[in-house]
mmCIF file of C-alpha atoms in Angstrom:
data_model
loop_
_atom_site.group_PDB
_atom_site.id
_atom_site.type_symbol
_atom_site.label_atom_id
_atom_site.label_comp_id
_atom_site.label_asym_id
_atom_site.label_seq_id
_atom_site.Cartn_x
_atom_site.Cartn_y
_atom_site.Cartn_z
ATOM 1 C CA MET A 1 135.497 0.607 52.539
ATOM 2 C CA ALA A 2 135.555 3.339 49.915
ATOM 3 C CA GLN A 3 135.310 6.045 52.560
ATOM 4 C CA ALA A 4 138.083 4.452 54.610
ATOM 5 C CA TYR A 5 140.289 4.310 51.518
ATOM 6 C CA LYS A 6 139.684 7.981 50.826
ATOM 7 C CA THR A 7 140.573 8.905 54.393
ATOM 8 C CA GLU A 8 143.867 7.027 54.303
ATOM 9 C CA THR A 9 145.021 8.376 50.973
ATOM 10 C CA GLY A 10 143.939 11.960 51.606
ATOM 11 C CA ASN A 11 141.604 12.617 48.709
ATOM 12 C CA GLY A 12 140.197 15.844 50.113
ATOM 13 C CA ASN A 13 138.878 14.530 53.431
ATOM 14 C CA PRO A 14 138.969 17.176 56.191
ATOM 15 C CA GLU A 15 140.623 14.689 58.511
ATOM 16 C CA ASP A 16 143.557 14.442 56.126
ATOM 17 C CA ARG A 17 144.119 18.155 56.417
ATOM 18 C CA ARG A 18 144.383 17.798 60.174
ATOM 19 C CA THR A 19 146.889 14.959 59.961
ATOM 20 C CA GLY A 20 149.137 16.469 57.264
ATOM 21 C CA THR A 21 152.689 17.630 57.974
ATOM 22 C CA PRO A 22 153.018 20.756 60.150
ATOM 23 C CA ALA A 23 154.636 22.677 57.287
ATOM 24 C CA ARG A 24 151.799 21.874 54.869
ATOM 25 C CA GLY A 25 149.244 22.833 57.479
ATOM 26 C CA LEU A 26 151.073 26.070 58.204
ATOM 27 C CA PHE A 27 151.251 27.285 54.625
ATOM 28 C CA ARG A 28 147.685 26.149 53.920
ATOM 29 C CA ARG A 29 146.535 28.632 56.554
ATOM 30 C CA TRP A 30 148.466 31.385 54.725
ATOM 31 C CA ARG A 31 146.486 30.902 51.516
ATOM 32 C CA GLY A 32 144.256 33.804 50.749
ATOM 33 C CA ASP A 33 145.858 35.982 53.433
ATOM 34 C CA ASN A 34 146.856 39.129 51.560
ATOM 35 C CA ARG A 35 148.540 40.531 54.652
ATOM 36 C CA ILE A 36 151.462 38.049 54.425
ATOM 37 C CA TRP A 37 153.211 40.622 52.210
ATOM 38 C CA ARG A 38 152.485 43.588 54.467
ATOM 39 C CA ARG A 39 153.409 41.951 57.770
ATOM 40 C CA GLY A 40 157.008 41.657 58.943
ATOM 41 C CA ILE A 41 158.425 44.632 57.046
ATOM 42 C CA ALA A 42 160.637 45.470 60.040
ATOM 43 C CA LEU A 43 161.880 41.880 60.175
ATOM 44 C CA ALA A 44 162.689 41.993 56.481
ATOM 45 C CA CYS A 45 164.646 45.233 56.943
ATOM 46 C CA PHE A 46 166.556 43.688 59.846
ATOM 47 C CA ALA A 47 167.445 40.667 57.701
ATOM 48 C CA VAL A 48 168.764 42.952 54.963
ATOM 49 C CA LEU A 49 170.746 44.940 57.564
ATOM 50 C CA ILE A 50 172.428 41.757 58.847
ATOM 51 C CA ALA A 51 173.339 40.831 55.287
ATOM 52 C CA LEU A 52 174.782 44.290 54.611
ATOM 53 C CA LEU A 53 176.884 44.142 57.800
ATOM 54 C CA MET A 54 178.439 40.896 56.596
ATOM 55 C CA ILE A 55 178.931 42.084 53.035
ATOM 56 C CA LEU A 56 180.306 45.508 53.946
ATOM 57 C CA HIS A 57 182.156 44.656 57.184
ATOM 58 C CA ALA A 58 185.411 45.924 55.686
ATOM 59 C CA GLN A 59 183.790 49.355 55.294
ATOM 60 C CA ILE A 60 182.945 49.712 58.984
ATOM 61 C CA PRO A 61 185.435 52.355 60.139
ATOM 62 C CA ASN A 62 188.068 51.664 62.754
ATOM 63 C CA ARG A 63 188.500 55.351 63.493
ATOM 64 C CA ILE A 64 185.694 55.266 66.042
ATOM 65 C CA GLY A 65 186.539 52.818 68.798
ATOM 66 C CA ASN A 66 187.912 50.241 66.331
ATOM 67 C CA LEU A 67 184.338 49.235 65.529
ATOM 68 C CA GLY A 68 185.442 47.514 62.345
ATOM 69 C CA SER A 69 187.797 45.134 64.148
ATOM 70 C CA LEU A 70 185.208 44.493 66.847
ATOM 71 C CA ALA A 71 182.596 43.553 64.236
ATOM 72 C CA GLU A 72 185.057 41.332 62.377
ATOM 73 C CA THR A 73 186.081 39.511 65.536
ATOM 74 C CA PHE A 74 182.558 38.210 66.092
ATOM 75 C CA LEU A 75 181.364 38.304 62.464
ATOM 76 C CA PRO A 76 180.341 34.610 62.269
ATOM 77 C CA TRP A 77 177.914 35.137 65.154
ATOM 78 C CA LEU A 78 175.697 37.314 62.959
ATOM 79 C CA GLY A 79 174.444 34.009 61.625
ATOM 80 C CA VAL A 80 172.657 33.455 64.934
ATOM 81 C CA PHE A 81 170.051 35.977 63.816
ATOM 82 C CA VAL A 82 169.033 33.825 60.834
ATOM 83 C CA PRO A 83 167.049 31.180 62.785
ATOM 84 C CA VAL A 84 165.678 33.901 65.068
ATOM 85 C CA ILE A 85 164.313 35.875 62.108
ATOM 86 C CA LEU A 86 163.024 32.648 60.576
ATOM 87 C CA ALA A 87 161.047 31.778 63.699
ATOM 88 C CA LEU A 88 159.630 35.295 63.983
ATOM 89 C CA ALA A 89 158.736 35.395 60.286
ATOM 90 C CA ILE A 90 156.784 32.163 60.580
ATOM 91 C CA TRP A 91 155.095 33.361 63.756
ATOM 92 C CA ARG A 92 154.159 36.632 62.059
ATOM 93 C CA ARG A 93 153.132 34.807 58.860
ATOM 94 C CA SER A 94 155.302 37.144 56.831
ATOM 95 C CA ALA A 95 156.243 36.066 53.326
ATOM 96 C CA THR A 96 158.206 39.298 52.917
ATOM 97 C CA ALA A 97 160.473 38.489 55.880
ATOM 98 C CA LEU A 98 160.983 34.921 54.694
ATOM 99 C CA ILE A 99 162.098 36.069 51.249
ATOM 100 C CA ALA A 100 164.372 38.761 52.713
ATOM 101 C CA LEU A 101 165.922 36.125 54.984
ATOM 102 C CA LEU A 102 167.398 34.427 51.935
ATOM 103 C CA LEU A 103 169.909 37.288 51.595
ATOM 104 C CA PRO A 104 171.748 36.931 54.971
ATOM 105 C CA THR A 105 171.523 33.155 54.686
ATOM 106 C CA VAL A 106 173.298 33.112 51.327
ATOM 107 C CA VAL A 107 175.884 35.684 52.452
ATOM 108 C CA TRP A 108 176.689 33.803 55.667
ATOM 109 C CA LEU A 109 177.063 30.501 53.815
ATOM 110 C CA ASN A 110 179.327 32.183 51.278
ATOM 111 C CA LEU A 111 181.558 33.626 54.014
ATOM 112 C CA PHE A 112 181.567 30.820 56.558
ATOM 113 C CA GLY A 113 179.917 27.775 55.049
ATOM 114 C CA GLY A 114 183.300 26.272 54.248
ATOM 115 C CA LEU A 115 184.269 26.351 57.919
ATOM 116 C CA VAL A 116 181.300 24.256 58.989
ATOM 117 C CA THR A 117 182.419 21.159 57.116
ATOM 118 C CA ASP A 118 185.225 18.861 58.225
ATOM 119 C CA LYS A 119 188.224 19.402 55.933
ATOM 120 C CA SER A 120 190.716 17.385 57.961
ATOM 121 C CA ALA A 121 192.597 14.455 56.459
ATOM 122 C CA GLY A 122 194.934 11.777 57.710
ATOM 123 C CA GLY A 123 198.704 11.874 57.628
ATOM 124 C CA GLY A 124 201.005 14.815 58.148
ATOM 125 C CA ASP A 125 204.687 14.929 59.048
ATOM 126 C CA LEU A 126 204.710 17.472 61.859
ATOM 127 C CA THR A 127 202.292 18.110 64.725
ATOM 128 C CA LEU A 128 202.136 21.639 66.103
ATOM 129 C CA ALA A 129 200.378 22.942 69.203
ATOM 130 C CA THR A 130 200.021 26.259 70.958
ATOM 131 C CA HIS A 131 198.437 27.391 74.194
ATOM 132 C CA ASN A 132 198.011 30.616 76.137
ATOM 133 C CA VAL A 133 198.387 29.031 79.569
ATOM 134 C CA ASN A 134 197.173 32.097 81.542
ATOM 135 C CA ALA A 135 199.549 33.783 83.959
ATOM 136 C CA ASP A 136 197.231 32.929 86.866
ATOM 137 C CA ASN A 137 197.052 29.229 86.002
ATOM 138 C CA PRO A 138 196.855 27.338 89.336
ATOM 139 C CA ASP A 139 198.352 24.135 87.918
ATOM 140 C CA PRO A 140 201.215 24.875 85.487
ATOM 141 C CA ALA A 141 202.607 21.343 85.556
ATOM 142 C CA GLY A 142 199.216 19.771 84.941
ATOM 143 C CA THR A 143 198.457 22.124 82.069
ATOM 144 C CA ALA A 144 201.828 21.471 80.459
ATOM 145 C CA LYS A 145 201.383 17.709 80.629
ATOM 146 C CA GLU A 146 197.841 17.886 79.226
ATOM 147 C CA VAL A 147 198.993 19.833 76.184
ATOM 148 C CA ALA A 148 202.048 17.628 75.676
ATOM 149 C CA ALA A 149 199.713 14.620 75.642
ATOM 150 C CA SER A 150 198.436 15.878 72.280
ATOM 151 C CA GLY A 151 201.556 14.374 70.743
ATOM 152 C CA ALA A 152 202.815 17.720 69.481
ATOM 153 C CA ASP A 153 206.326 17.668 68.040
ATOM 154 C CA VAL A 154 206.583 21.435 68.479
ATOM 155 C CA LEU A 155 204.762 23.198 71.303
ATOM 156 C CA ALA A 156 204.439 26.927 71.955
ATOM 157 C CA LEU A 157 203.261 28.458 75.224
ATOM 158 C CA GLN A 158 202.320 32.059 75.906
ATOM 159 C CA GLU A 159 201.739 34.140 79.033
ATOM 160 C CA LEU A 160 204.487 32.453 81.029
ATOM 161 C CA PRO A 161 205.073 34.343 84.280
ATOM 162 C CA LEU A 162 208.697 34.418 85.426
ATOM 163 C CA GLY A 163 207.945 32.653 88.688
ATOM 164 C CA LYS A 164 206.286 29.671 86.969
ATOM 165 C CA VAL A 165 208.649 29.056 84.057
ATOM 166 C CA SER A 166 210.549 26.355 85.946
ATOM 167 C CA ALA A 167 207.313 24.449 86.594
ATOM 168 C CA TYR A 168 206.587 24.289 82.872
ATOM 169 C CA GLU A 169 210.178 23.358 82.093
ATOM 170 C CA GLN A 170 210.200 20.493 84.563
ATOM 171 C CA ALA A 171 206.831 19.163 83.407
ATOM 172 C CA LEU A 172 207.887 19.147 79.744
ATOM 173 C CA ALA A 173 211.498 18.009 80.161
ATOM 174 C CA GLY A 174 210.662 14.332 79.648
ATOM 175 C CA THR A 175 208.859 14.968 76.350
ATOM 176 C CA TYR A 176 210.888 17.728 74.726
ATOM 177 C CA LYS A 177 214.671 17.685 74.513
ATOM 178 C CA TYR A 178 214.963 21.235 73.241
ATOM 179 C CA HIS A 179 213.335 24.416 74.444
ATOM 180 C CA SER A 180 213.760 28.128 74.906
ATOM 181 C CA VAL A 181 211.845 30.766 76.840
ATOM 182 C CA GLN A 182 212.069 34.377 75.721
ATOM 183 C CA GLY A 183 210.238 36.853 77.903
ATOM 184 C CA THR A 184 206.708 35.539 78.421
ATOM 185 C CA VAL A 185 206.677 33.087 75.474
ATOM 186 C CA GLY A 186 208.351 29.731 75.081
ATOM 187 C CA LEU A 187 208.980 27.034 72.496
ATOM 188 C CA TRP A 188 209.481 23.324 73.156
ATOM 189 C CA SER A 189 210.603 20.910 70.439
ATOM 190 C CA LYS A 190 211.444 17.244 69.945
ATOM 191 C CA TYR A 191 213.841 18.354 67.221
ATOM 192 C CA PRO A 192 216.983 20.512 67.425
ATOM 193 C CA MET A 193 216.520 24.272 67.643
ATOM 194 C CA SER A 194 218.956 26.960 66.519
ATOM 195 C CA ASP A 195 219.148 30.704 65.859
ATOM 196 C CA THR A 196 216.699 31.296 68.693
ATOM 197 C CA ALA A 197 216.108 34.944 69.546
ATOM 198 C CA PRO A 198 213.432 37.406 70.654
ATOM 199 C CA VAL A 199 211.406 39.248 68.021
ATOM 200 C CA ASP A 200 210.892 42.969 68.514
ATOM 201 C CA THR A 201 207.186 43.774 68.466
ATOM 202 C CA ARG A 202 207.613 47.416 69.574
ATOM 203 C CA LEU A 203 206.413 46.916 73.119
ATOM 204 C CA GLY A 204 209.566 47.402 75.133
ATOM 205 C CA TRP A 205 209.399 43.850 76.512
ATOM 206 C CA THR A 206 209.531 40.432 74.880
ATOM 207 C CA ARG A 207 206.296 38.758 73.784
ATOM 208 C CA ALA A 208 207.531 37.097 70.607
ATOM 209 C CA MET A 209 210.407 34.869 69.542
ATOM 210 C CA ARG A 210 211.794 32.972 66.566
ATOM 211 C CA SER A 211 213.721 29.724 66.241
ATOM 212 C CA THR A 212 214.823 27.419 63.443
ATOM 213 C CA VAL A 213 213.632 23.867 64.102
ATOM 214 C CA GLN A 214 215.328 21.031 62.210
ATOM 215 C CA THR A 215 212.350 18.789 61.474
ATOM 216 C CA PRO A 216 212.209 15.610 59.338
ATOM 217 C CA MET A 217 210.856 17.811 56.529
ATOM 218 C CA GLY A 218 213.804 20.176 56.786
ATOM 219 C CA ALA A 219 214.389 23.495 58.532
ATOM 220 C CA VAL A 220 211.254 25.315 59.660
ATOM 221 C CA ALA A 221 211.280 28.874 60.970
ATOM 222 C CA VAL A 222 208.940 28.854 63.965
ATOM 223 C CA TYR A 223 207.605 32.088 65.426
ATOM 224 C CA VAL A 224 205.839 32.269 68.776
ATOM 225 C CA ALA A 225 203.870 35.390 69.590
ATOM 226 C CA HIS A 226 201.465 36.843 72.099
ATOM 227 C CA MET A 227 199.958 40.038 70.802
ATOM 228 C CA PRO A 228 198.905 42.650 73.389
ATOM 229 C CA SER A 229 195.418 42.275 74.768
ATOM 230 C CA VAL A 230 192.483 44.278 73.476
ATOM 231 C CA ARG A 231 189.724 45.737 75.594
ATOM 232 C CA VAL A 232 186.110 46.673 74.979
ATOM 233 C CA LYS A 233 185.405 49.897 76.896
ATOM 234 C CA LEU A 234 182.222 51.946 76.957
ATOM 235 C CA HIS A 235 184.107 55.238 76.655
ATOM 236 C CA ALA A 236 186.781 54.093 74.201
ATOM 237 C CA GLY A 237 185.301 51.227 72.211
ATOM 238 C CA PHE A 238 187.530 48.373 71.104
ATOM 239 C CA THR A 239 190.994 49.552 72.188
ATOM 240 C CA ALA A 240 193.656 47.716 70.223
ATOM 241 C CA ASN A 241 196.403 50.188 69.263
ATOM 242 C CA GLN A 242 199.217 48.245 70.937
ATOM 243 C CA ARG A 243 197.995 45.009 69.397
ATOM 244 C CA ASP A 244 197.783 46.567 65.945
ATOM 245 C CA ASN A 245 201.291 48.084 66.116
ATOM 246 C CA SER A 246 202.774 44.800 67.320
ATOM 247 C CA ALA A 247 201.020 42.923 64.523
ATOM 248 C CA VAL A 248 202.639 45.215 61.944
ATOM 249 C CA ALA A 249 206.080 44.609 63.485
ATOM 250 C CA LEU A 250 205.587 40.844 63.552
ATOM 251 C CA GLY A 251 204.300 40.870 59.978
ATOM 252 C CA GLU A 252 207.432 42.706 58.869
ATOM 253 C CA ALA A 253 209.663 40.163 60.603
ATOM 254 C CA ILE A 254 207.859 37.266 58.910
ATOM 255 C CA ALA A 255 207.981 39.027 55.532
ATOM 256 C CA HIS A 256 211.784 39.243 55.808
ATOM 257 C CA GLU A 257 212.087 35.585 56.752
ATOM 258 C CA ARG A 258 214.576 33.830 54.474
ATOM 259 C CA GLY A 259 213.346 30.304 55.088
ATOM 260 C CA ALA A 260 210.766 28.794 52.753
ATOM 261 C CA LYS A 261 208.872 27.025 55.534
ATOM 262 C CA VAL A 262 207.435 29.284 58.236
ATOM 263 C CA VAL A 263 205.093 28.637 61.146
ATOM 264 C CA LEU A 264 203.474 31.121 63.520
ATOM 265 C CA LEU A 265 202.085 29.813 66.801
ATOM 266 C CA GLY A 266 200.401 32.027 69.329
ATOM 267 C CA ASP A 267 197.681 34.161 70.774
ATOM 268 C CA LEU A 268 197.136 36.984 68.311
ATOM 269 C CA ASN A 269 194.195 38.465 70.231
ATOM 270 C CA GLY A 270 192.331 38.665 66.954
ATOM 271 C CA THR A 271 190.681 36.484 64.336
ATOM 272 C CA MET A 272 191.586 35.870 60.715
ATOM 273 C CA ASN A 273 188.786 38.283 59.759
ATOM 274 C CA ASP A 274 190.308 41.191 61.709
ATOM 275 C CA ARG A 275 191.725 43.672 59.217
ATOM 276 C CA SER A 276 194.234 44.927 61.788
ATOM 277 C CA LEU A 277 196.121 41.631 61.534
ATOM 278 C CA LYS A 278 196.354 41.699 57.735
ATOM 279 C CA SER A 279 200.126 42.314 57.838
ATOM 280 C CA ILE A 280 200.331 38.755 59.200
ATOM 281 C CA THR A 281 197.279 37.001 57.804
ATOM 282 C CA SER A 282 197.795 38.246 54.247
ATOM 283 C CA GLN A 283 200.994 36.228 53.918
ATOM 284 C CA MET A 284 200.119 33.065 55.878
ATOM 285 C CA ARG A 285 197.408 30.381 55.884
ATOM 286 C CA SER A 286 195.292 29.377 58.831
ATOM 287 C CA THR A 287 195.460 25.640 59.465
ATOM 288 C CA GLN A 288 191.901 25.791 60.806
ATOM 289 C CA GLY A 289 190.567 27.523 57.741
ATOM 290 C CA ALA A 290 192.394 25.152 55.400
ATOM 291 C CA ALA A 291 192.022 21.814 57.184
ATOM 292 C CA GLY A 292 189.922 22.241 60.311
ATOM 293 C CA ASP A 293 186.626 20.855 61.516
ATOM 294 C CA GLY A 294 184.299 23.732 62.348
ATOM 295 C CA PHE A 295 185.259 27.203 63.512
ATOM 296 C CA GLY A 296 187.772 26.050 66.126
ATOM 297 C CA PHE A 297 186.870 28.811 68.589
ATOM 298 C CA SER A 298 189.455 28.990 71.384
ATOM 299 C CA TRP A 299 188.381 31.841 73.683
ATOM 300 C CA PRO A 300 186.989 32.122 76.283
ATOM 301 C CA ALA A 301 187.450 28.499 77.316
ATOM 302 C CA SER A 302 184.198 28.450 79.312
ATOM 303 C CA PHE A 303 182.158 29.360 76.201
ATOM 304 C CA PRO A 304 184.391 29.775 73.132
ATOM 305 C CA MET A 305 183.192 32.592 70.882
ATOM 306 C CA ALA A 306 186.254 33.494 68.799
ATOM 307 C CA ARG A 307 189.418 31.901 67.493
ATOM 308 C CA ILE A 308 192.069 34.328 68.669
ATOM 309 C CA ASP A 309 194.704 31.609 69.111
ATOM 310 C CA GLN A 310 196.224 30.752 65.763
ATOM 311 C CA ILE A 311 198.445 28.302 63.922
ATOM 312 C CA LEU A 312 199.486 29.928 60.656
ATOM 313 C CA VAL A 313 201.811 28.473 58.037
ATOM 314 C CA LYS A 314 203.678 29.478 54.906
ATOM 315 C CA GLY A 315 205.367 26.983 52.606
ATOM 316 C CA LEU A 316 203.630 24.071 54.355
ATOM 317 C CA GLU A 317 200.373 22.242 53.675
ATOM 318 C CA PRO A 318 197.858 21.954 56.549
ATOM 319 C CA VAL A 319 196.451 18.446 56.879
ATOM 320 C CA SER A 320 194.268 18.764 59.975
ATOM 321 C CA SER A 321 193.544 21.291 62.719
ATOM 322 C CA TRP A 322 191.609 20.999 65.974
ATOM 323 C CA THR A 323 191.097 22.323 69.491
ATOM 324 C CA LEU A 324 192.407 20.367 72.469
ATOM 325 C CA PRO A 325 190.586 19.646 75.750
ATOM 326 C CA ARG A 326 190.251 22.475 78.235
ATOM 327 C CA THR A 327 192.975 23.075 80.813
ATOM 328 C CA ASP A 328 193.081 25.469 83.783
ATOM 329 C CA SER A 329 193.589 28.365 81.358
ATOM 330 C CA ASP A 330 190.967 30.760 80.027
ATOM 331 C CA HIS A 331 192.008 29.722 76.495
ATOM 332 C CA LEU A 332 191.660 26.380 74.771
ATOM 333 C CA PRO A 333 194.868 24.872 73.385
ATOM 334 C CA ILE A 334 194.885 24.196 69.658
ATOM 335 C CA ALA A 335 196.835 21.804 67.444
ATOM 336 C CA ALA A 336 197.475 21.048 63.780
ATOM 337 C CA ARG A 337 199.320 18.632 61.540
ATOM 338 C CA VAL A 338 201.177 19.790 58.432
ATOM 339 C CA LYS A 339 203.208 18.330 55.585
ATOM 340 C CA PRO A 340 205.685 19.819 53.076
#
């Protein structure tokens, strides 16, 4: 009986060591192994490098292929290396790598930990939605109806080809009394619209517009924009000059806005981390960052890796922000609710 009692309670019996938790068994095997500090030096250096990339991302130059903007677009994904390094450090039995791993872990949590939690709340007086519908969308009417089903009071669409505008208009006519299409962008609203006009983004054709929407919370200046696309090329890097110039022009227009309540809906072809969009992002809040659940990645729809579609506000309080179900576009639609 005494022996059985000792076996069950683990008072030094070898069998207890075999039946302990995997973690206890793992670190027990490390005891007395002086090489745990010499192994994994390369892993430790890699962990420090990942941390430095996140800390010093603003110092990565854009002069060479816009590398800085490219890194900032996918910056959250550097966190993927943390569990990889952790697994390799355990496999290599490297205490040095495990300690070094604390640095990128802390930095990533400091930068993006707030986005992981759900910050959404109930209520809100105005529901906004935006969607890059894709010029090659095979089912414009179906896509329009799916997005309208979100209950959005104000809906923005981008990448509207001339030959398919009527299909979107007909599909949304029963839900939205007011609308305007300017160039390749459009705005639909359940509330009256006025002072609607294109916004010059220095492209030579219209990819942005502005309208005053008379909502229950008062007049709201609503901008719709589709920034020029960026490309990743082997010989040129991350080419984004047109996008960057258009962002500056749009930022100037918003800065001169007289209304106290301003909303920007659209595909900015860049994330909130991208320094090249600072003329816009420095003066507006992201609804996802303020009241979203998770990162809210919107592109590509098949495997979202970045939030390049944005709902930004000024003079309004975000209450909740989310992505909508996939349509026939290569982007996910997104929505948000705001209050005064």
